[in-house]
Amino acid sequence: MLCVTVFCVLSLIWGGSWCEDLRFPPGFQFGAATSAYQVEGAWNASDKGRNVWDIMLHNTPSVTADGQSGDIACDSYHQWRMDIHMAKTLGLHFYRFSIAWSRILPTGFSNKISKDGVGYYNKLIDGLLRSGVEPVVTLYHYDLPQNIQSLGGWANPLIVDWFADYAGIVFSHYADRVKTWITINEPLILCDHMYNVGDIVPMVKEDLLGPYVCNKNVLLAHAKAWRIYNDTYKPHYHGKVSIANNPIWLEPLSEEDEELTELAREFGTGRYSDPIYTEQGGWPPAVEEIMAEYSKKQGFPYSRLPSFTEEEKKLIQGTYDFFSLNQYTSRLVRAAHEDETPGTWFSFGSKELNVVLETDPKWAFSDLKMIAVTPSGMRRQINWIKERYNNVSILITENGFATRDPGLYDTQRIHFIREYLREVLLAIKEDGANVIGYTVWSLMDNFEWMFGYTMKFGLYAVDFSHPLRLRTPRASALFYANVIKHHSLDNHSPEQYQHLKSTNLKSNNSSPATISIKELLLIFILIHVIL
């Protein structure tokens, strides 16, 4: 026994984890995610309407890093069987994808429903279920119908009812089979980043009122959709609905910055969560107060953060069945120095709070420089949600690593997933957090918004030069499949996948589809023998 104890201690000193309990609790589920515009293609198939990306990128292709669009993307509209095969081969418990609003409602409004659009998602949902993979469906993932954007988009209060109409139609077609729903993806990007910076389609910059009007409208739209499901479909199908928030974890630079950091957390996470998850509802009181004061200093006769009526507050309050968490990275918070102007919220700072957001020079980064690799931030963010919202169940609906390298031997992605999952385990086992699942972004390389096809997040590499958009598993796909198979983060190392090290997607003259199946089966057999 003494030898075992000494061995454990030494292994920890050397950075090993042989004595750590890396098993996930029973019932914990693993998934992977994509979104409609990023993978589907078929931008003008049948009677599909035009979304903001279709219009912007056809008129001004230079706004993306490579001048490309999602017109074809991964061609999942036609290659959906391949997507299901990937999900099944990985052993995913669920596959999170989004529905294209303009594919279901070509005008954006409820006057016309596309039979072909409805049929496409029927095929995908039914195919996933036949393969033993649960569909997790997002109603909105950045691809607003252009007709609605032309009327003001998320700044128009009428969008609350337009979104509710759309949600009700989608529920009516798929609620009998889909048990987990996300209403709106990442409102922090949709509202705060889009209106403050204006560098994401539809390229609208209005940082005085835009972020906050959008914030309120998103919460009301989510709430109406949730109540439609809760009142009409939940009694029959017993599904769950949430909204996907994407907070950046904020850590104080020094002890003196702790109070300011907590205010910044409320300003970011709290504005999109407190109205839903707290018993009192409404905006975080400290944020409401500081916005009123700052607005007055700017000469406004009212707060730039619009108030809720009591009816609106009650409409939003309690509209959740779990907390949907997209978590990638962290920032350090400090007070701005005298005569220092804070950068733009939410990446660099906040003028309203007089805070500056920084990164630690010791942190590693993905090739998407906004994403600093900070696994401990995952655990701390989970615990903040746990403490603030009464230990609500948390489904991690996005977490992933970006690289420009198209190669298959993606050891950095393996380390990223492994270390973030370890922090999830610590949050569950040591802190008592109620985390019920984890989702990798993304199942495959796709159209990464303003980065086009230059940024890769995929467990599977996609050959965008091939007419069939063939998919090939990376080492991270094999690693993740192994984690799912064993329900554990045991000592599987990247070295197991060195046979992929010299493999280059572009130089592979054989069929990637054929190789992918053989490689995966061979690796699983070898791993089983080794273990």
Coordinates of C-alpha atoms in Angstrom, one line a residue:
M1 CA 0.0 0.0 0.0
L2 CA 2.9 2.4 0.8
C3 CA 4.4 1.7 -2.7
V4 CA 1.0 2.6 -4.3
T5 CA 0.8 5.8 -2.3
V6 CA 4.4 6.8 -3.2
F7 CA 3.7 6.0 -6.8
C8 CA 0.6 8.2 -6.8
V9 CA 2.4 11.1 -5.2
L10 CA 5.3 10.8 -7.7
S11 CA 2.9 10.6 -10.7
L12 CA 1.2 13.8 -9.6
I13 CA 4.6 15.6 -9.2
W14 CA 5.6 14.5 -12.7
G15 CA 2.3 15.8 -14.1
G16 CA 0.6 12.4 -14.5
S17 CA -3.0 11.5 -13.6
W18 CA -2.8 7.8 -13.1
C19 CA -4.3 7.9 -9.6
E20 CA -7.0 10.5 -10.4
D21 CA -10.6 9.3 -10.8
L22 CA -11.3 10.3 -14.3
R23 CA -14.6 8.5 -14.8
F24 CA -17.7 10.5 -15.6
P25 CA -20.8 10.0 -13.5
P26 CA -23.5 7.6 -14.8
G27 CA -25.9 9.4 -17.2
F28 CA -23.3 12.1 -18.2
Q29 CA -23.7 12.6 -22.0
F30 CA -21.3 13.6 -24.7
G31 CA -22.1 15.4 -28.0
A32 CA -20.8 17.5 -30.8
A33 CA -22.3 20.6 -32.5
T34 CA -22.6 22.5 -35.7
S35 CA -25.0 25.2 -37.0
A36 CA -27.1 25.5 -40.1
Y37 CA -25.3 28.2 -42.1
Q38 CA -21.9 26.8 -41.2
V39 CA -22.5 23.3 -42.6
E40 CA -25.7 23.0 -44.7
G41 CA -24.9 24.9 -47.9
A42 CA -27.7 24.7 -50.4
W43 CA -28.3 28.4 -50.0
N44 CA -30.8 28.6 -52.8
A45 CA -32.3 25.0 -52.7
S46 CA -36.0 24.8 -53.4
D47 CA -37.8 27.8 -51.9
K48 CA -35.4 28.7 -49.2
G49 CA -35.4 32.4 -48.3
R50 CA -32.3 34.6 -48.0
N51 CA -30.6 35.3 -44.7
V52 CA -28.3 38.1 -43.8
W53 CA -25.2 36.0 -44.7
D54 CA -26.5 35.2 -48.1
I55 CA -27.1 38.8 -48.9
M56 CA -23.9 40.3 -47.4
L57 CA -21.4 37.7 -48.7
H58 CA -22.9 37.8 -52.2
N59 CA -22.6 41.5 -52.3
T60 CA -19.4 42.0 -50.4
P61 CA -17.4 38.7 -50.3
S62 CA -14.3 40.6 -49.0
V63 CA -15.8 40.8 -45.5
T64 CA -14.6 37.2 -44.8
A65 CA -10.9 36.3 -44.3
D66 CA -10.8 34.2 -47.5
G67 CA -13.6 35.9 -49.5
Q68 CA -15.7 32.7 -49.2
S69 CA -19.3 32.1 -48.2
G70 CA -21.5 29.3 -46.8
D71 CA -23.2 28.7 -50.2
I72 CA -21.9 25.1 -50.2
A73 CA -20.1 24.8 -46.9
C74 CA -20.0 21.1 -45.8
D75 CA -23.0 20.5 -48.1
S76 CA -24.8 18.9 -45.2
Y77 CA -28.1 19.6 -46.9
H78 CA -27.2 16.8 -49.3
Q79 CA -24.6 14.9 -47.2
W80 CA -26.7 14.6 -44.1
R81 CA -26.2 10.8 -44.1
M82 CA -22.5 11.3 -43.8
D83 CA -23.0 13.6 -40.8
I84 CA -25.1 11.0 -39.1
H85 CA -22.5 8.3 -39.8
M86 CA -19.8 10.5 -38.2
A87 CA -22.0 11.0 -35.1
K88 CA -22.7 7.3 -34.8
T89 CA -19.1 6.3 -35.4
L90 CA -17.9 8.6 -32.6
G91 CA -20.5 7.1 -30.3
L92 CA -22.1 10.5 -29.6
H93 CA -25.1 10.5 -27.3
F94 CA -26.4 13.6 -29.0
Y95 CA -25.8 15.9 -32.0
R96 CA -26.5 19.5 -31.6
F97 CA -27.4 21.3 -34.9
S98 CA -29.5 24.4 -35.7
I99 CA -32.5 24.9 -38.0
A100 CA -32.2 27.6 -40.6
W101 CA -35.1 30.1 -40.0
S102 CA -35.3 31.0 -43.7
R103 CA -35.3 27.4 -44.8
I104 CA -38.5 26.7 -42.8
L105 CA -40.1 30.1 -43.3
P106 CA -38.9 31.5 -46.7
T107 CA -40.2 35.0 -46.0
G108 CA -39.1 34.9 -42.4
F109 CA -42.7 35.2 -41.4
S110 CA -45.4 32.6 -40.7
N111 CA -47.4 33.2 -43.9
K112 CA -45.4 30.5 -45.8
I113 CA -43.9 27.2 -44.6
S114 CA -41.5 25.3 -46.8
K115 CA -42.5 21.7 -47.4
D116 CA -38.9 20.9 -48.5
G117 CA -37.3 22.7 -45.6
V118 CA -39.5 20.8 -43.1
G119 CA -38.7 17.6 -44.9
Y120 CA -34.9 18.1 -44.7
Y121 CA -34.9 18.3 -41.0
N122 CA -37.3 15.4 -40.7
K123 CA -34.8 13.3 -42.6
L124 CA -32.0 14.4 -40.3
I125 CA -33.9 13.9 -37.1
D126 CA -35.3 10.5 -38.0
G127 CA -31.9 9.4 -39.3
L128 CA -30.2 10.4 -36.0
L129 CA -32.8 8.6 -33.9
R130 CA -32.4 5.4 -36.0
S131 CA -28.7 5.6 -35.3
G132 CA -29.2 6.0 -31.6
V133 CA -28.1 9.6 -31.5
E134 CA -30.4 12.2 -29.8
P135 CA -31.0 15.4 -31.8
V136 CA -30.4 18.6 -29.8
V137 CA -31.9 21.5 -31.8
T138 CA -31.1 25.2 -31.8
L139 CA -33.8 27.4 -33.3
Y140 CA -31.5 30.4 -34.0
H141 CA -27.8 30.5 -34.6
Y142 CA -26.9 33.9 -36.2
D143 CA -28.7 33.4 -39.6
L144 CA -31.5 35.9 -39.4
P145 CA -33.8 36.1 -42.5
Q146 CA -32.9 39.2 -44.5
N147 CA -36.5 40.4 -44.5
I148 CA -36.5 40.7 -40.7
Q149 CA -33.1 42.4 -40.7
S150 CA -34.4 44.9 -43.2
L151 CA -37.0 45.8 -40.6
G152 CA -34.4 46.3 -37.8
G153 CA -33.6 42.8 -36.8
W154 CA -33.1 42.2 -33.1
A155 CA -33.5 45.9 -32.4
N156 CA -37.1 45.8 -33.5
P157 CA -39.5 44.8 -30.7
L158 CA -41.8 43.0 -33.1
I159 CA -39.1 40.3 -33.6
V160 CA -40.3 38.9 -30.2
D161 CA -43.5 37.8 -31.8
W162 CA -41.9 36.9 -35.2
F163 CA -39.5 34.6 -33.4
A164 CA -42.3 33.1 -31.3
D165 CA -44.3 32.3 -34.5
Y166 CA -41.2 30.6 -36.0
A167 CA -40.6 28.6 -32.8
G168 CA -44.2 27.5 -32.6
I169 CA -44.1 26.2 -36.2
V170 CA -40.8 24.3 -35.6
F171 CA -42.1 22.8 -32.4
S172 CA -45.3 21.7 -34.2
H173 CA -43.2 19.6 -36.7
Y174 CA -40.5 18.2 -34.5
A175 CA -41.4 18.3 -30.8
D176 CA -42.7 14.7 -30.9
R177 CA -39.1 13.5 -31.5
V178 CA -36.7 16.3 -30.3
K179 CA -36.4 16.4 -26.5
T180 CA -33.8 19.1 -26.0
W181 CA -34.1 22.6 -27.5
I182 CA -31.9 25.7 -27.5
T183 CA -33.9 28.9 -28.4
I184 CA -31.1 31.4 -29.2
N185 CA -27.4 30.9 -29.5
E186 CA -24.9 33.2 -27.7
P187 CA -26.8 36.5 -27.2
L188 CA -23.6 38.0 -25.9
I189 CA -22.2 37.8 -29.4
L190 CA -25.5 38.5 -31.1
C191 CA -26.1 41.7 -29.1
D192 CA -23.0 42.9 -27.2
H193 CA -20.4 42.1 -29.8
M194 CA -22.4 42.8 -32.9
Y195 CA -23.7 46.2 -31.9
N196 CA -20.5 47.3 -30.1
V197 CA -18.0 46.3 -32.8
G198 CA -20.1 45.9 -36.0
D199 CA -17.6 43.4 -37.6
I200 CA -20.0 40.5 -37.8
V201 CA -22.8 40.2 -40.4
P202 CA -25.1 42.1 -40.7
M203 CA -22.4 44.6 -39.9
V204 CA -24.5 47.0 -37.8
K205 CA -22.6 49.1 -35.3
E206 CA -24.6 51.1 -32.8
D207 CA -23.1 50.9 -29.4
L208 CA -25.3 53.3 -27.4
L209 CA -28.7 51.5 -27.4
G210 CA -28.2 48.6 -29.8
P211 CA -26.7 46.1 -27.3
Y212 CA -29.3 46.7 -24.6
V213 CA -32.4 46.9 -26.8
C214 CA -31.2 43.6 -28.4
N215 CA -30.5 42.1 -25.0
K216 CA -34.1 42.8 -23.9
N217 CA -35.7 41.6 -27.1
V218 CA -33.7 38.3 -27.1
L219 CA -34.8 37.6 -23.6
L220 CA -38.4 38.2 -24.4
A221 CA -38.2 36.2 -27.6
H222 CA -36.7 33.3 -25.7
A223 CA -39.3 33.5 -23.0
K224 CA -42.2 33.4 -25.5
A225 CA -40.8 30.4 -27.3
W226 CA -40.1 28.6 -24.0
R227 CA -43.7 29.2 -22.9
I228 CA -45.1 28.0 -26.2
Y229 CA -43.2 24.7 -25.7
N230 CA -44.0 24.5 -22.0
D231 CA -47.7 25.1 -22.3
T232 CA -48.4 23.1 -25.5
Y233 CA -45.7 20.4 -26.0
K234 CA -44.0 19.7 -22.7
P235 CA -47.1 18.0 -21.2
H236 CA -47.1 15.5 -24.1
Y237 CA -43.4 15.0 -24.9
H238 CA -41.6 16.0 -21.7
G239 CA -38.7 17.8 -23.4
K240 CA -36.5 20.6 -22.1
V241 CA -35.7 24.1 -23.4
S242 CA -33.0 26.7 -22.6
I243 CA -31.0 29.6 -24.2
A244 CA -27.3 29.2 -24.9
N245 CA -25.2 31.7 -23.0
N246 CA -21.5 32.1 -23.8
P247 CA -19.8 34.0 -20.9
I248 CA -16.1 34.7 -20.9
W249 CA -14.9 33.8 -17.4
L250 CA -13.6 36.9 -15.6
E251 CA -10.9 36.7 -13.0
P252 CA -9.6 39.7 -11.0
L253 CA -6.1 40.8 -11.8
S254 CA -5.5 41.5 -8.1
E255 CA -7.4 41.4 -4.9
E256 CA -8.4 45.0 -5.3
D257 CA -10.2 44.1 -8.5
E258 CA -12.5 41.4 -7.0
E259 CA -15.6 43.6 -6.4
L260 CA -15.2 45.2 -9.9
T261 CA -14.8 41.7 -11.4
E262 CA -18.0 40.5 -9.9
L263 CA -19.8 43.6 -11.3
A264 CA -18.3 42.7 -14.7
R265 CA -19.6 39.1 -14.4
E266 CA -23.0 40.5 -13.7
F267 CA -22.7 42.9 -16.6
G268 CA -21.9 40.0 -19.0
T269 CA -23.4 36.7 -17.7
G270 CA -25.9 38.3 -15.4
R271 CA -27.6 40.5 -18.0
Y272 CA -28.5 37.5 -20.0
S273 CA -29.2 35.1 -17.1
D274 CA -30.5 36.9 -14.0
P275 CA -33.8 37.7 -15.6
I276 CA -34.4 34.0 -16.4
Y277 CA -32.7 32.2 -13.5
T278 CA -33.1 34.3 -10.4
E279 CA -36.0 34.3 -8.0
Q280 CA -36.5 38.1 -8.2
G281 CA -36.1 38.3 -12.0
G282 CA -35.1 41.4 -13.8
W283 CA -31.7 42.9 -14.5
P284 CA -28.9 42.5 -11.9
P285 CA -29.5 45.4 -9.5
A286 CA -25.9 46.6 -9.5
V287 CA -25.9 46.7 -13.3
E288 CA -29.2 48.5 -13.5
E289 CA -27.9 51.1 -11.1
I290 CA -24.6 51.7 -12.8
M291 CA -26.2 51.9 -16.3
A292 CA -28.7 54.5 -15.0
E293 CA -25.9 56.6 -13.6
Y294 CA -23.7 56.3 -16.7
S295 CA -26.6 57.1 -19.0
K296 CA -27.4 60.3 -17.0
K297 CA -23.7 61.4 -17.3
Q298 CA -24.0 61.0 -21.1
G299 CA -27.0 63.3 -21.2
F300 CA -29.7 60.6 -21.6
P301 CA -33.0 61.3 -19.8
Y302 CA -33.4 57.6 -19.4
S303 CA -31.2 54.5 -18.9
R304 CA -29.7 53.0 -22.0
L305 CA -30.6 49.7 -20.4
P306 CA -34.3 49.5 -21.0
S307 CA -36.5 48.6 -18.1
F308 CA -38.9 45.7 -17.9
T309 CA -42.5 46.1 -17.1
E310 CA -43.7 43.8 -14.3
E311 CA -45.5 41.7 -17.0
E312 CA -42.3 41.3 -19.0
K313 CA -40.3 40.4 -15.9
K314 CA -42.8 37.7 -15.0
L315 CA -42.9 36.5 -18.7
I316 CA -39.1 35.9 -18.7
Q317 CA -38.6 34.7 -15.1
G318 CA -38.3 30.9 -14.8
T319 CA -38.1 30.2 -18.5
Y320 CA -35.5 27.4 -18.3
D321 CA -35.2 23.7 -17.8
F322 CA -31.4 23.7 -17.6
F323 CA -28.5 26.1 -18.2
S324 CA -27.0 25.9 -21.7
L325 CA -23.3 27.0 -21.4
N326 CA -21.0 27.7 -24.2
Q327 CA -17.6 28.2 -22.6
Y328 CA -14.2 28.7 -24.3
T329 CA -11.9 31.2 -22.6
S330 CA -11.2 33.7 -19.8
R331 CA -10.0 37.3 -19.2
L332 CA -8.3 39.2 -16.3
V333 CA -10.2 42.3 -15.0
R334 CA -8.7 45.5 -13.6
A335 CA -9.8 49.0 -13.1
A336 CA -8.8 51.4 -15.9
H337 CA -5.9 53.7 -15.0
E338 CA -6.4 57.4 -14.9
D339 CA -6.8 58.9 -18.4
E340 CA -7.0 55.3 -19.8
T341 CA -9.9 54.6 -22.1
P342 CA -11.2 51.1 -21.8
G343 CA -11.5 49.0 -25.0
T344 CA -14.7 47.6 -26.5
W345 CA -16.9 45.3 -24.5
F346 CA -16.8 42.3 -24.3
S347 CA -13.3 41.5 -25.6
F348 CA -11.2 44.4 -24.2
G349 CA -13.1 46.3 -21.5
S350 CA -16.1 48.4 -20.7
K351 CA -16.4 52.2 -20.6
E352 CA -19.6 51.8 -18.6
L353 CA -17.8 49.9 -15.8
N354 CA -14.4 51.6 -16.4
V355 CA -12.7 48.2 -16.6
V356 CA -10.0 46.8 -18.8
L357 CA -9.9 43.1 -19.8
E358 CA -6.5 41.5 -20.3
T359 CA -4.9 38.2 -20.9
D360 CA -2.1 36.6 -18.8
P361 CA 1.1 36.4 -20.8
K362 CA 1.6 32.9 -19.5
W363 CA -1.6 31.6 -21.1
A364 CA -1.5 29.6 -24.3
F365 CA -3.6 30.6 -27.3
S366 CA -5.5 28.9 -30.1
D367 CA -4.9 30.2 -33.6
L368 CA -8.1 32.2 -33.0
K369 CA -6.4 34.7 -30.7
M370 CA -9.6 35.6 -28.9
I371 CA -9.5 32.1 -27.4
A372 CA -6.9 31.9 -24.6
V373 CA -6.6 28.3 -23.3
T374 CA -7.8 28.6 -19.7
P375 CA -9.2 25.3 -18.5
S376 CA -9.5 26.4 -14.9
G377 CA -12.0 29.1 -16.1
M378 CA -14.4 26.3 -17.1
R379 CA -14.6 25.1 -13.5
R380 CA -14.8 28.6 -12.1
Q381 CA -17.6 29.6 -14.5
I382 CA -19.5 26.4 -13.7
N383 CA -19.2 27.2 -10.0
W384 CA -20.3 30.8 -10.4
I385 CA -23.5 29.6 -12.2
K386 CA -24.0 26.9 -9.6
E387 CA -23.8 29.4 -6.7
R388 CA -25.8 32.2 -8.3
Y389 CA -28.6 30.1 -9.8
N390 CA -29.3 27.5 -7.1
N391 CA -27.2 24.6 -8.6
V392 CA -29.2 24.5 -11.8
S393 CA -28.4 21.6 -14.1
I394 CA -25.8 22.6 -16.7
L395 CA -25.4 21.3 -20.2
I396 CA -22.1 22.5 -21.8
T397 CA -23.3 23.1 -25.4
E398 CA -20.0 24.3 -26.9
N399 CA -16.3 24.1 -26.1
G400 CA -13.6 23.7 -28.7
F401 CA -10.2 24.6 -30.1
A402 CA -9.3 26.6 -33.3
T403 CA -6.4 26.0 -35.5
R404 CA -5.4 27.1 -39.0
D405 CA -3.6 23.7 -39.6
P406 CA -5.8 21.3 -41.6
G407 CA -3.7 18.3 -40.6
L408 CA -5.1 15.2 -38.9
Y409 CA -2.6 14.9 -36.0
D410 CA -4.2 17.7 -33.8
T411 CA -2.6 17.1 -30.5
Q412 CA -3.4 20.6 -29.3
R413 CA -7.1 20.0 -29.7
I414 CA -6.8 16.7 -27.8
H415 CA -5.0 18.5 -24.9
F416 CA -7.6 21.3 -24.9
I417 CA -10.6 18.9 -24.7
R418 CA -8.9 16.7 -22.1
E419 CA -8.0 19.6 -19.8
Y420 CA -11.3 21.3 -20.0
L421 CA -13.1 18.0 -19.4
R422 CA -10.9 17.4 -16.4
E423 CA -12.1 20.7 -15.0
V424 CA -15.7 19.7 -15.6
L425 CA -15.0 16.5 -13.6
L426 CA -13.5 18.5 -10.8
A427 CA -16.6 20.8 -10.8
I428 CA -18.8 17.7 -10.5
K429 CA -16.9 15.6 -8.1
E430 CA -15.3 18.2 -5.8
D431 CA -17.7 21.1 -6.0
G432 CA -21.0 19.3 -6.4
A433 CA -22.0 21.0 -9.6
N434 CA -24.9 19.5 -11.6
V435 CA -23.2 19.2 -15.0
I436 CA -25.1 16.8 -17.2
G437 CA -23.2 16.8 -20.5
Y438 CA -20.5 18.2 -22.7
T439 CA -20.5 19.2 -26.4
V440 CA -17.4 19.7 -28.6
W441 CA -17.5 22.5 -31.1
S442 CA -17.4 21.2 -33.7
L443 CA -18.3 17.9 -35.3
M444 CA -16.4 18.9 -38.4
D445 CA -14.6 21.9 -40.0
N446 CA -17.1 24.3 -41.3
F447 CA -17.6 27.9 -42.4
E448 CA -16.3 29.8 -39.4
W449 CA -18.2 33.1 -40.0
M450 CA -15.8 36.0 -40.6
F451 CA -12.9 33.6 -40.8
G452 CA -14.4 31.7 -43.7
Y453 CA -12.6 28.3 -44.1
T454 CA -9.3 29.5 -42.7
M455 CA -10.1 28.4 -39.1
K456 CA -10.6 24.8 -38.2
F457 CA -12.5 23.5 -35.1
G458 CA -13.5 20.1 -36.4
L459 CA -13.0 16.7 -34.9
Y460 CA -13.4 15.7 -38.6
A461 CA -11.4 17.5 -41.3
V462 CA -13.5 18.4 -44.4
D463 CA -12.0 18.6 -47.9
F464 CA -13.6 21.7 -49.2
S465 CA -12.0 21.2 -52.6
H466 CA -13.9 17.8 -53.1
P467 CA -17.3 18.0 -54.6
L468 CA -18.7 15.6 -51.9
R469 CA -16.9 17.5 -49.1
L470 CA -15.4 14.3 -47.8
R471 CA -14.8 14.1 -44.0
T472 CA -11.8 12.4 -42.4
P473 CA -11.4 11.9 -38.6
R474 CA -8.6 13.7 -36.9
A475 CA -6.7 12.3 -33.9
S476 CA -9.1 14.3 -31.7
A477 CA -12.1 12.4 -33.2
L478 CA -10.4 9.1 -32.2
F479 CA -9.6 10.5 -28.8
Y480 CA -13.1 11.8 -28.2
A481 CA -14.6 8.5 -29.3
N482 CA -12.4 6.7 -26.8
V483 CA -13.5 9.0 -24.0
I484 CA -17.1 8.3 -24.9
K485 CA -16.6 4.6 -25.2
H486 CA -14.9 4.3 -21.8
H487 CA -16.9 7.1 -20.1
S488 CA -13.6 8.2 -18.7
L489 CA -10.6 10.6 -19.3
D490 CA -8.1 7.8 -18.8
N491 CA -4.5 7.9 -20.0
H492 CA -5.1 7.8 -23.7
S493 CA -2.3 9.9 -25.2
P494 CA -1.9 11.6 -28.5
E495 CA 1.0 9.3 -29.3
Q496 CA -1.6 6.5 -30.0
Y497 CA -2.5 8.4 -33.1
Q498 CA 1.0 9.1 -34.5
H499 CA 0.1 7.2 -37.7
L500 CA -1.9 10.4 -38.6
K501 CA 1.1 12.7 -38.1
S502 CA 2.3 12.6 -41.7
T503 CA -1.1 12.5 -43.2
N504 CA -2.2 15.6 -45.1
L505 CA -5.8 15.9 -46.2
K506 CA -4.8 17.6 -49.5
S507 CA -2.2 15.0 -50.5
N508 CA -4.3 11.9 -49.7
N509 CA -5.0 10.3 -53.1
S510 CA -7.3 7.6 -51.6
S511 CA -10.9 8.1 -50.6
P512 CA -11.0 9.7 -47.2
A513 CA -14.4 8.2 -46.6
T514 CA -13.0 4.7 -47.0
I515 CA -9.9 5.4 -45.0
S516 CA -11.9 7.0 -42.2
I517 CA -14.0 3.9 -41.4
K518 CA -11.0 1.5 -41.6
E519 CA -8.8 3.7 -39.5
L520 CA -11.4 4.2 -36.8
L521 CA -12.1 0.5 -36.6
L522 CA -8.4 -0.4 -36.4
I523 CA -7.8 2.2 -33.7
F524 CA -10.7 1.0 -31.6
I525 CA -9.4 -2.6 -31.9
L526 CA -5.9 -1.7 -31.0
I527 CA -7.0 0.4 -28.0
H528 CA -9.2 -2.4 -26.8
V529 CA -6.3 -4.8 -26.9
I530 CA -4.0 -2.4 -25.2
L531 CA -6.5 -1.8 -22.4

